[in-house]
Short mmCIF file of C-alpha atoms and ligand atoms in Angstrom, two decimals:
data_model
loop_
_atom_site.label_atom_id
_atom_site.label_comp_id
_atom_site.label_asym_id
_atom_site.label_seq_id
_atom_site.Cartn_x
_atom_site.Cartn_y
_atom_site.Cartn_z
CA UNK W 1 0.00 0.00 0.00
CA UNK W 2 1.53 3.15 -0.56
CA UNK W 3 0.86 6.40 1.14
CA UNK W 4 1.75 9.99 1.00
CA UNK W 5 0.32 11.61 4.67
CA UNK W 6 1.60 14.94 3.35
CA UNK W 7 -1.47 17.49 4.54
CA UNK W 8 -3.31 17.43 7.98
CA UNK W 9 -6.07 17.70 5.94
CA UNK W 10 -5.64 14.02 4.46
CA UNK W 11 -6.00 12.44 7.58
CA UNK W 12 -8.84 12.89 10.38
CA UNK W 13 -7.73 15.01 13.17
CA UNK W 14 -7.67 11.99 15.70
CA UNK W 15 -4.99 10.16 13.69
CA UNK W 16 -2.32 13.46 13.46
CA UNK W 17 0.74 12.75 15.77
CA UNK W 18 1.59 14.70 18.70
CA UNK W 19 5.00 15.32 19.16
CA UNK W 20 5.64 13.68 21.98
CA UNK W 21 4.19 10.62 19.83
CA UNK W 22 6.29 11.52 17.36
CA UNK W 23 9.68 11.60 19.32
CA UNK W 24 8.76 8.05 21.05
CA UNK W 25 8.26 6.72 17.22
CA UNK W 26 11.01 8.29 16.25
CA UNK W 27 12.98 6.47 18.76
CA UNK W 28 11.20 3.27 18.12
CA UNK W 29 12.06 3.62 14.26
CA UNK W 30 15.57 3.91 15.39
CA UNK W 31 15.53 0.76 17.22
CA UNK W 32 14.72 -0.85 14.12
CA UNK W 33 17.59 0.78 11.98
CA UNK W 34 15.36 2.93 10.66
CA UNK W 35 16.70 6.25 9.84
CA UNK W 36 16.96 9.73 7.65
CA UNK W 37 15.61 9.32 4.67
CA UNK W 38 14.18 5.78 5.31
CA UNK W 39 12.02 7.12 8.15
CA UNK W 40 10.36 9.80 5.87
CA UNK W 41 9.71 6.60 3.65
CA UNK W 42 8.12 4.65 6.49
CA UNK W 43 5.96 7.57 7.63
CA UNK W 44 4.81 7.79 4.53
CA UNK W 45 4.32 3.95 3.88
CA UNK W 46 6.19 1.74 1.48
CA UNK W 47 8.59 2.53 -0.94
CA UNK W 48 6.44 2.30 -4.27
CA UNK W 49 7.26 -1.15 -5.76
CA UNK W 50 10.54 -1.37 -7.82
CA UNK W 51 12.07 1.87 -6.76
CA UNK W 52 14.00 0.42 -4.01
CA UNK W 53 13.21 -2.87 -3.21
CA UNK W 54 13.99 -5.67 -6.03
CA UNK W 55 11.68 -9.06 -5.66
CA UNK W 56 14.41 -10.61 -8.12
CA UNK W 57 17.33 -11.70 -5.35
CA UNK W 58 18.26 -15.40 -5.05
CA UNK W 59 15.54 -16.94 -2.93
CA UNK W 60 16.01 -18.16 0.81
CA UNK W 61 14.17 -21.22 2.01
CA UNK W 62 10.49 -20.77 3.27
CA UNK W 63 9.92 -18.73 5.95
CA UNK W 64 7.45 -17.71 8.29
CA UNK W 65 5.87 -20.98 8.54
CA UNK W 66 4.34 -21.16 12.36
CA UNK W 67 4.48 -24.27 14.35
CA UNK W 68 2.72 -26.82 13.08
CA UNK W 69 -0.77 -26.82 14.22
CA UNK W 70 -3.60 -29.47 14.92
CA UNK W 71 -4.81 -29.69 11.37
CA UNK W 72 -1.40 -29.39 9.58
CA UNK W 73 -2.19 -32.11 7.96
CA UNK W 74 -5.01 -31.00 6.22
CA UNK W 75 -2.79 -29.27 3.77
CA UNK W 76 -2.30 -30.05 0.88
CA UNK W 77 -5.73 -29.67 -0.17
CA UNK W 78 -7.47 -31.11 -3.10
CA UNK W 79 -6.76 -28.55 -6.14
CA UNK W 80 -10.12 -27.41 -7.50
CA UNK W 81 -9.38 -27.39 -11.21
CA UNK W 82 -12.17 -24.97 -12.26
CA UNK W 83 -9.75 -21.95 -11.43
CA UNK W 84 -7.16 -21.54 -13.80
CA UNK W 85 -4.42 -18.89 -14.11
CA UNK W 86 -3.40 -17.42 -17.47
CA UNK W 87 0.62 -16.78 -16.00
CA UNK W 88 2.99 -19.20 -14.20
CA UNK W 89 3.05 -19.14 -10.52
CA UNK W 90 4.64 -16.64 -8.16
CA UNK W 91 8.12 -18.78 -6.60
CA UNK W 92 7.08 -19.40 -2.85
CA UNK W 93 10.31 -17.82 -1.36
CA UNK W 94 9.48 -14.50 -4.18
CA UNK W 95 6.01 -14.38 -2.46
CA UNK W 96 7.02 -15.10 1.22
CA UNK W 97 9.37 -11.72 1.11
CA UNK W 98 7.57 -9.22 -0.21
CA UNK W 99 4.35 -8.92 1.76
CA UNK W 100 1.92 -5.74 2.95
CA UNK W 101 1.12 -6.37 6.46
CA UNK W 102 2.18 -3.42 7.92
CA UNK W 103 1.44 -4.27 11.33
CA UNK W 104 4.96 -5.70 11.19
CA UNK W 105 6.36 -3.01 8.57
CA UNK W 106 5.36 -0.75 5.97
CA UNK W 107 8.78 -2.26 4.32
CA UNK W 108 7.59 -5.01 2.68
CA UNK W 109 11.19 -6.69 2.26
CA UNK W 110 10.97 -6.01 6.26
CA UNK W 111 7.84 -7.92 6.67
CA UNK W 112 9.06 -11.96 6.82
CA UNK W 113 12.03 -10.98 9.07
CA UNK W 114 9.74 -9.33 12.08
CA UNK W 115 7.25 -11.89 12.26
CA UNK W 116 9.03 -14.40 14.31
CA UNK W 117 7.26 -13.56 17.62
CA UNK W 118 4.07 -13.32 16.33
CA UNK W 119 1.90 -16.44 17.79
CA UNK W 120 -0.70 -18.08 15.75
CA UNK W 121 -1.94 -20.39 18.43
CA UNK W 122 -4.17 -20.65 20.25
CA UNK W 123 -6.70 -18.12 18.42
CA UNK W 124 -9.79 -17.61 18.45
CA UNK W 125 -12.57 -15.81 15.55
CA UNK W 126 -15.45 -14.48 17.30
CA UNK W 127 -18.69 -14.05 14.83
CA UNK W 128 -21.43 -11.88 15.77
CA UNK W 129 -23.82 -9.23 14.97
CA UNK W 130 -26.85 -9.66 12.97
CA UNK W 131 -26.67 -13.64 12.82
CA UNK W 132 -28.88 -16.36 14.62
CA UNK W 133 -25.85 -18.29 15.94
CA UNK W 134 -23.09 -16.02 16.84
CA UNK W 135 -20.02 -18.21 17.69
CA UNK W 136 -16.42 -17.91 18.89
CA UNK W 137 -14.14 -20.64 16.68
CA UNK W 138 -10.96 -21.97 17.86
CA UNK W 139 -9.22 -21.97 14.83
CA UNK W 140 -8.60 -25.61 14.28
CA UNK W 141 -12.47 -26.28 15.09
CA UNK W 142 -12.96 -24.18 12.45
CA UNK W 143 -10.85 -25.64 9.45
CA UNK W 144 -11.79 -28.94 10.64
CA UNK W 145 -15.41 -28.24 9.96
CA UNK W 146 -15.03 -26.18 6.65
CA UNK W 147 -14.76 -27.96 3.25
CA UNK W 148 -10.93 -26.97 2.35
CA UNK W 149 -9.62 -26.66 -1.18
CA UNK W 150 -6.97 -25.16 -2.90
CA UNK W 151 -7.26 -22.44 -5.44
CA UNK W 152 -4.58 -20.87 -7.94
CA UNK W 153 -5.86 -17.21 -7.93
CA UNK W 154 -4.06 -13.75 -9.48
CA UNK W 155 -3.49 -11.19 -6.89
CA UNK W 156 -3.35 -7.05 -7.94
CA UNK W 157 -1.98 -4.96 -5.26
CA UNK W 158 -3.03 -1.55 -5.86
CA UNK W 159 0.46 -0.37 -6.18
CA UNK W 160 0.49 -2.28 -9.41
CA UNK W 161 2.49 -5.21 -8.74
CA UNK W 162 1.07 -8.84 -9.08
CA UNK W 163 1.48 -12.08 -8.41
CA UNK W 164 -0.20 -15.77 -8.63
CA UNK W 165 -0.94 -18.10 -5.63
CA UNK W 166 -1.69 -21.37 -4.85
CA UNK W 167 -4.25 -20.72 -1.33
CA UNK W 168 -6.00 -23.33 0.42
CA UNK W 169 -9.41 -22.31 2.15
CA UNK W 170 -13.05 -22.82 2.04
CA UNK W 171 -15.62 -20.30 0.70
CA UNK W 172 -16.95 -17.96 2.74
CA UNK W 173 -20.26 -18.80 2.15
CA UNK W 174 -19.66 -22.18 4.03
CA UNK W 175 -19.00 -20.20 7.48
CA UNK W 176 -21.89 -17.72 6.77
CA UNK W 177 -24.34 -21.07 6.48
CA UNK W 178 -22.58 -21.99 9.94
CA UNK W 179 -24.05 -19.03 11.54
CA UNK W 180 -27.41 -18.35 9.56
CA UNK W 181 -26.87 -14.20 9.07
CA UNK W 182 -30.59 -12.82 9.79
CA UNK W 183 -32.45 -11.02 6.35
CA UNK W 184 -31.77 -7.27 7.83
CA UNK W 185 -27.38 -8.53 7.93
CA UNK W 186 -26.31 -6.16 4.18
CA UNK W 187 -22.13 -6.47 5.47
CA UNK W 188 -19.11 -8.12 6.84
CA UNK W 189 -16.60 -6.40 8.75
CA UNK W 190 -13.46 -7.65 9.78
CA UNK W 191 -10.77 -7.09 12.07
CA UNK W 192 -7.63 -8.02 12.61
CA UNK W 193 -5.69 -9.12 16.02
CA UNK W 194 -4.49 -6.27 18.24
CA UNK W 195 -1.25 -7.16 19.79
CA UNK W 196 1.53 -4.36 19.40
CA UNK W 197 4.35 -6.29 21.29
CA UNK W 198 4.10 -9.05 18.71
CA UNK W 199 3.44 -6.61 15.80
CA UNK W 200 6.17 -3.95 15.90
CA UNK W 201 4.82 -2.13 13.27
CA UNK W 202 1.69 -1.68 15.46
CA UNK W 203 3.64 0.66 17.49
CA UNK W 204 3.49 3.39 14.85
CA UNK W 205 0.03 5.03 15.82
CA UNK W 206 -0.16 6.68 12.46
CA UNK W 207 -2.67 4.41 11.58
CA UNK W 208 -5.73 3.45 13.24
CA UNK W 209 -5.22 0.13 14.48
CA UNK W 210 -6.80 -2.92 14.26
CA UNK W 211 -6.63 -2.97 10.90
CA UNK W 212 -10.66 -3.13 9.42
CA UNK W 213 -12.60 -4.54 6.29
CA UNK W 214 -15.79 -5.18 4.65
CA UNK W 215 -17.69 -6.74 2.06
CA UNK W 216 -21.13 -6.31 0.90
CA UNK W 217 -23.31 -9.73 1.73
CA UNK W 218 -23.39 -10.76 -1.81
CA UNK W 219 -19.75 -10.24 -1.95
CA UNK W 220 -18.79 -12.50 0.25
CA UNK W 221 -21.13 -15.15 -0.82
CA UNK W 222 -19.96 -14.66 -4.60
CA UNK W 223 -18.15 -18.64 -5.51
CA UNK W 224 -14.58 -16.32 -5.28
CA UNK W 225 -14.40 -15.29 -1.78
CA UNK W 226 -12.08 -17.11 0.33
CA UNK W 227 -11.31 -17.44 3.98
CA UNK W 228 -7.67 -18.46 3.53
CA UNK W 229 -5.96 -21.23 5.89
CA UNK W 230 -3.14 -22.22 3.40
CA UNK W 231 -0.87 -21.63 0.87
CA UNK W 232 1.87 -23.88 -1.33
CA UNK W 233 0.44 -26.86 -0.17
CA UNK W 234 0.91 -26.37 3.78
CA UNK W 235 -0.44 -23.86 6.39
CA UNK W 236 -0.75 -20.09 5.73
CA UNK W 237 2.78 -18.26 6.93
CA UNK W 238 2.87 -15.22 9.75
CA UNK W 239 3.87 -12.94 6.89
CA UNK W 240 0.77 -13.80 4.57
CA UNK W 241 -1.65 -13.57 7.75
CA UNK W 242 -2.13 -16.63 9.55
CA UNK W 243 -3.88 -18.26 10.45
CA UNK W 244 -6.80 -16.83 8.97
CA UNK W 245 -6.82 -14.05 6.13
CA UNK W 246 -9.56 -13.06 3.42
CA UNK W 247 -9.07 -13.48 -0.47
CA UNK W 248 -11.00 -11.83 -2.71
CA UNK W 249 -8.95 -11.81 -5.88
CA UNK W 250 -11.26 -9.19 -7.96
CA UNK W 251 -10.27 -6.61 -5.83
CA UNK W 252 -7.29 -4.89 -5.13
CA UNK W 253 -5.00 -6.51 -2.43
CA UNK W 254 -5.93 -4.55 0.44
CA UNK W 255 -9.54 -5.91 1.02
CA UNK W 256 -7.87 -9.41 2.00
CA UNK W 257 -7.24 -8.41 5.12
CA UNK W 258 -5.08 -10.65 7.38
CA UNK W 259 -4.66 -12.56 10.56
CA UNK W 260 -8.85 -12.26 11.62
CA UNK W 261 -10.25 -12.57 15.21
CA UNK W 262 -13.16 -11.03 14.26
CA UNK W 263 -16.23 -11.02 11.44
CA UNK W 264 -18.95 -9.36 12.44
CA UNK W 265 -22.66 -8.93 9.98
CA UNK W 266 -24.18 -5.76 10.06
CA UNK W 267 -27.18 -3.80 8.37
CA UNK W 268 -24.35 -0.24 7.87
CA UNK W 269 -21.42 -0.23 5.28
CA UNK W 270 -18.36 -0.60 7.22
CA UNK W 271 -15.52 1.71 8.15
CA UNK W 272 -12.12 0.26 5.93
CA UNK W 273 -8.90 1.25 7.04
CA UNK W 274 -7.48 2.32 3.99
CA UNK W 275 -10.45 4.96 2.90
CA UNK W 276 -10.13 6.27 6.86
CA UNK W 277 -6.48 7.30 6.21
CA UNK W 278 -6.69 8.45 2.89
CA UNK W 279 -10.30 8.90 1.85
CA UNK W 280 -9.49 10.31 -1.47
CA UNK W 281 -6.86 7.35 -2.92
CA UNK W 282 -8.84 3.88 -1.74
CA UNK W 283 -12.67 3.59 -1.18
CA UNK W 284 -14.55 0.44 0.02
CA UNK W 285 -15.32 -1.50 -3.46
CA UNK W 286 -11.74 -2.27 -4.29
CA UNK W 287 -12.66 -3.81 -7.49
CA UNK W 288 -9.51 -3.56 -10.17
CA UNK W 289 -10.14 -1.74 -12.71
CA UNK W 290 -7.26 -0.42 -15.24
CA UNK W 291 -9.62 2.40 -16.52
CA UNK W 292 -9.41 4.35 -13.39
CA UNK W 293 -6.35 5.66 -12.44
CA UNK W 294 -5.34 6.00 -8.78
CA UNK W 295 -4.39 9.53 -7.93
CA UNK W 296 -1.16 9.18 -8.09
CA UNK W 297 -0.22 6.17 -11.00
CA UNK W 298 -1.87 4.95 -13.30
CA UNK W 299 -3.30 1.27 -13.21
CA UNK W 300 -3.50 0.04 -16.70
CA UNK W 301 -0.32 -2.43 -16.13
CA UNK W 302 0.81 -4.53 -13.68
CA UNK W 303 4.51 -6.14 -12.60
CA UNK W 304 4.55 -9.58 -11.64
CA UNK W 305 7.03 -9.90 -8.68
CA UNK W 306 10.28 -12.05 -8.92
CA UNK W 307 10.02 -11.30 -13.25
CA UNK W 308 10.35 -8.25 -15.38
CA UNK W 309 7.03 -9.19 -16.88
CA UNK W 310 4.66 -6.26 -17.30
CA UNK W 311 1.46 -7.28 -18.19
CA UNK W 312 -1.96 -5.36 -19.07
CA UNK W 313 -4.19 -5.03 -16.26
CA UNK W 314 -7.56 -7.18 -16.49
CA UNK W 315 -10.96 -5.52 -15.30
CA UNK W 316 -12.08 -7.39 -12.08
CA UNK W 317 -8.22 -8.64 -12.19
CA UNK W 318 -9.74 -11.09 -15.10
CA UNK W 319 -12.54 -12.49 -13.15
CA UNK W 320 -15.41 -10.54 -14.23
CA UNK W 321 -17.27 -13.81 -15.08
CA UNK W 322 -17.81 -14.43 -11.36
CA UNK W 323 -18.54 -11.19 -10.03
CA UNK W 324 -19.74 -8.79 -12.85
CA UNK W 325 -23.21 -9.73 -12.32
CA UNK W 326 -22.64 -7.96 -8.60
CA UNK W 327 -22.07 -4.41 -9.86
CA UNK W 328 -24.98 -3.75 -12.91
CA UNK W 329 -26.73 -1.19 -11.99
N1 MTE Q 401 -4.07 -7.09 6.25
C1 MTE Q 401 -3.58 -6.52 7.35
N2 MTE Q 401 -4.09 -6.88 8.54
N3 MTE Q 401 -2.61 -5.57 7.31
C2 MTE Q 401 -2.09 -5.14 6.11
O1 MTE Q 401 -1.20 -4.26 6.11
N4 MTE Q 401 -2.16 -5.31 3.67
C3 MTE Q 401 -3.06 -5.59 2.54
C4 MTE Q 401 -3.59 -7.02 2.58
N5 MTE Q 401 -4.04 -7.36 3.91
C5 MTE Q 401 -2.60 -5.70 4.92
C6 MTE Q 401 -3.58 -6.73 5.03
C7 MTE Q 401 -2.42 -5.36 1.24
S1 MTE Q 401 -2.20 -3.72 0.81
C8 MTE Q 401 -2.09 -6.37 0.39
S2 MTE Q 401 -1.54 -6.05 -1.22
C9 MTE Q 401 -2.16 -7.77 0.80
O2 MTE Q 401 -2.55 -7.92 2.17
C10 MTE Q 401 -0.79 -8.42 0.62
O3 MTE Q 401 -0.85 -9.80 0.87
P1 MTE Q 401 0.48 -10.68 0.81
O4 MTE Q 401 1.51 -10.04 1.69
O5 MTE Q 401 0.08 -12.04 1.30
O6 MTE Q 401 0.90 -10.68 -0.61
#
């Protein structure tokens, strides 16, 4: 994600830093080597892909991979052939280092090496709101119960780069019959965990922590939306959001938000985090589309990591035969 908090007027009032703040983050972006010029760059997010951080080094071993949990050995899943990609896949160590989760960094090179103390187990996703059955999941409870598959799906960040995955999850839609959402429930929200001495990046109270999400009800019962569990054939890594991220691939990467204690269903459009920050760059929808520029690039191409392949940018990210039905007006 990349963002430029240059005017006070670009952020609400409650999210501008005291100084004091400002000093202790200071300090705290010291401890992590993070200096001069490179601060102004984390203050103001990430680098924009390419200019400083290269996807294309030799790759290390996979990493980030918690400890294995009670349903390991679910994974891998049974491949569901009926989603095909039209590009070869992203390497796994390309994919495992450049990651947005900036509750460990806005760096994304950063990302895989901070997220060693971040513990996966035991959690817990609470569901409530406008639902017959609200629950509270243990995690492995969870996957046990839900119908897991694997999926190759292309991912568009919204800062133009791209890349293809092998996840393994379950549709939404199986954990929405779970819970039987009443008729007045119109949205999901999500949140993410809330734990700033695993998270270091959580320390930096530019942003409005827990990190928040929605989708419309049809949305997230659409035959696309994933609750993710997995990925390259074992469980999902700290760095991609384990143990339990969303994937919605016709729609810019930062909908699928990551590591999720909570979804709750609601009859109000949700707050997202990125349209709080910076109303006038992301809004809720999300969906890709190369016709309309973001502010400050344009999105008609896209750059797969780990290649120098540049490739034209696909409306719904190339899956409008899923979803366009969900936006005629
Ligand atoms: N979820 C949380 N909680 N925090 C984040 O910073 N970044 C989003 C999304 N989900 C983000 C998040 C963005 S901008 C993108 S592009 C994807 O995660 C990146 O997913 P990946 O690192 O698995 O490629």
């Amino acid at each position: 994600m990349l963002i430029r908090l240059r005017r006070g007027w670009e952020i609400p009032e409650r999210l501008a830093t005291p100084e004091d703040v400002y000093l202790n983050r200071r300090t705290f972006l010291q401890a992590l080597g993070v200096t001069g010029l490179s601060t102004i760059g984390a203050l103001m997010g990430c680098n924009r892909e390419g200019q400083s951080q290269s996807a294309t080094e030799a790759p290390p071993p996979p990493i980030g991979l918690p400890t294995p949990s009670a349903t390991a050995n679910l994974y891998p899943a049974k491949r569901n052939e009926h989603f095909t990609l039209d590009r070869p896949l992203t390497d796994e160590p390309i994919a495992a280092r450049y990651n947005n989760f900036y509750e460990f960094s806005p760096n994304k090179q950063q990302v895989s090496r901070l997220v060693n103390a971040f513990q996966t187990r035991p959690w817990q996703i609470e569901v409530r709101g406008l639902v017959k059955k609200p629950q509270t999941f243990a995690i492995d409870e969870l996957v046990r119960r839900m119908p897991l598959e694997e999926r190759l799906y292309r991912h568009r960040c919204v800062e133009a780069w791209a890349m293809a995955v092998p996840w393994t999850g379950f549709p939404i839609k199986a954990l929405i019959n779970l819970v039987e959402p009443l008729s007045s429930a119109k949205y999901l929200r999500m949140v993410t965990f809330n734990n700033p001495e695993q998270a270091v990046g959580m320390n930096d109270d530019t942003y409005p922590w827990p990190y928040f999400e929605g989708l419309t009800m049809a949305e997230a019962t659409n035959d696309l939306a994933l609750f993710v569990t997995g990925i390259y054939g074992h469980e999902l890594t700290k760095q991609h959001g384990a143990p339990m991220r969303l994937v919605t691939p016709w729609k810019y990467g930062y909908k699928s938000i990551k590591s999720i204690v909570r979804i709750e269903f609601t009859d109000q459009q949700p707050p997202t985090f990125w349209a709080t920050l910076v109303p006038r760059e992301y809004d809720f929808s999300a969906n890709v589309n190369p016709a309309v520029p973001h502010p400050r690039w344009s999105q008609e191409s896209e750059r797969l990591i780990g290649t120098s392949d540049r490739r034209q940018t696909l409306l719904y990210n190339g899956y409008g035969e899923f979803v366009a039905d969900l936006y005629k007006t």
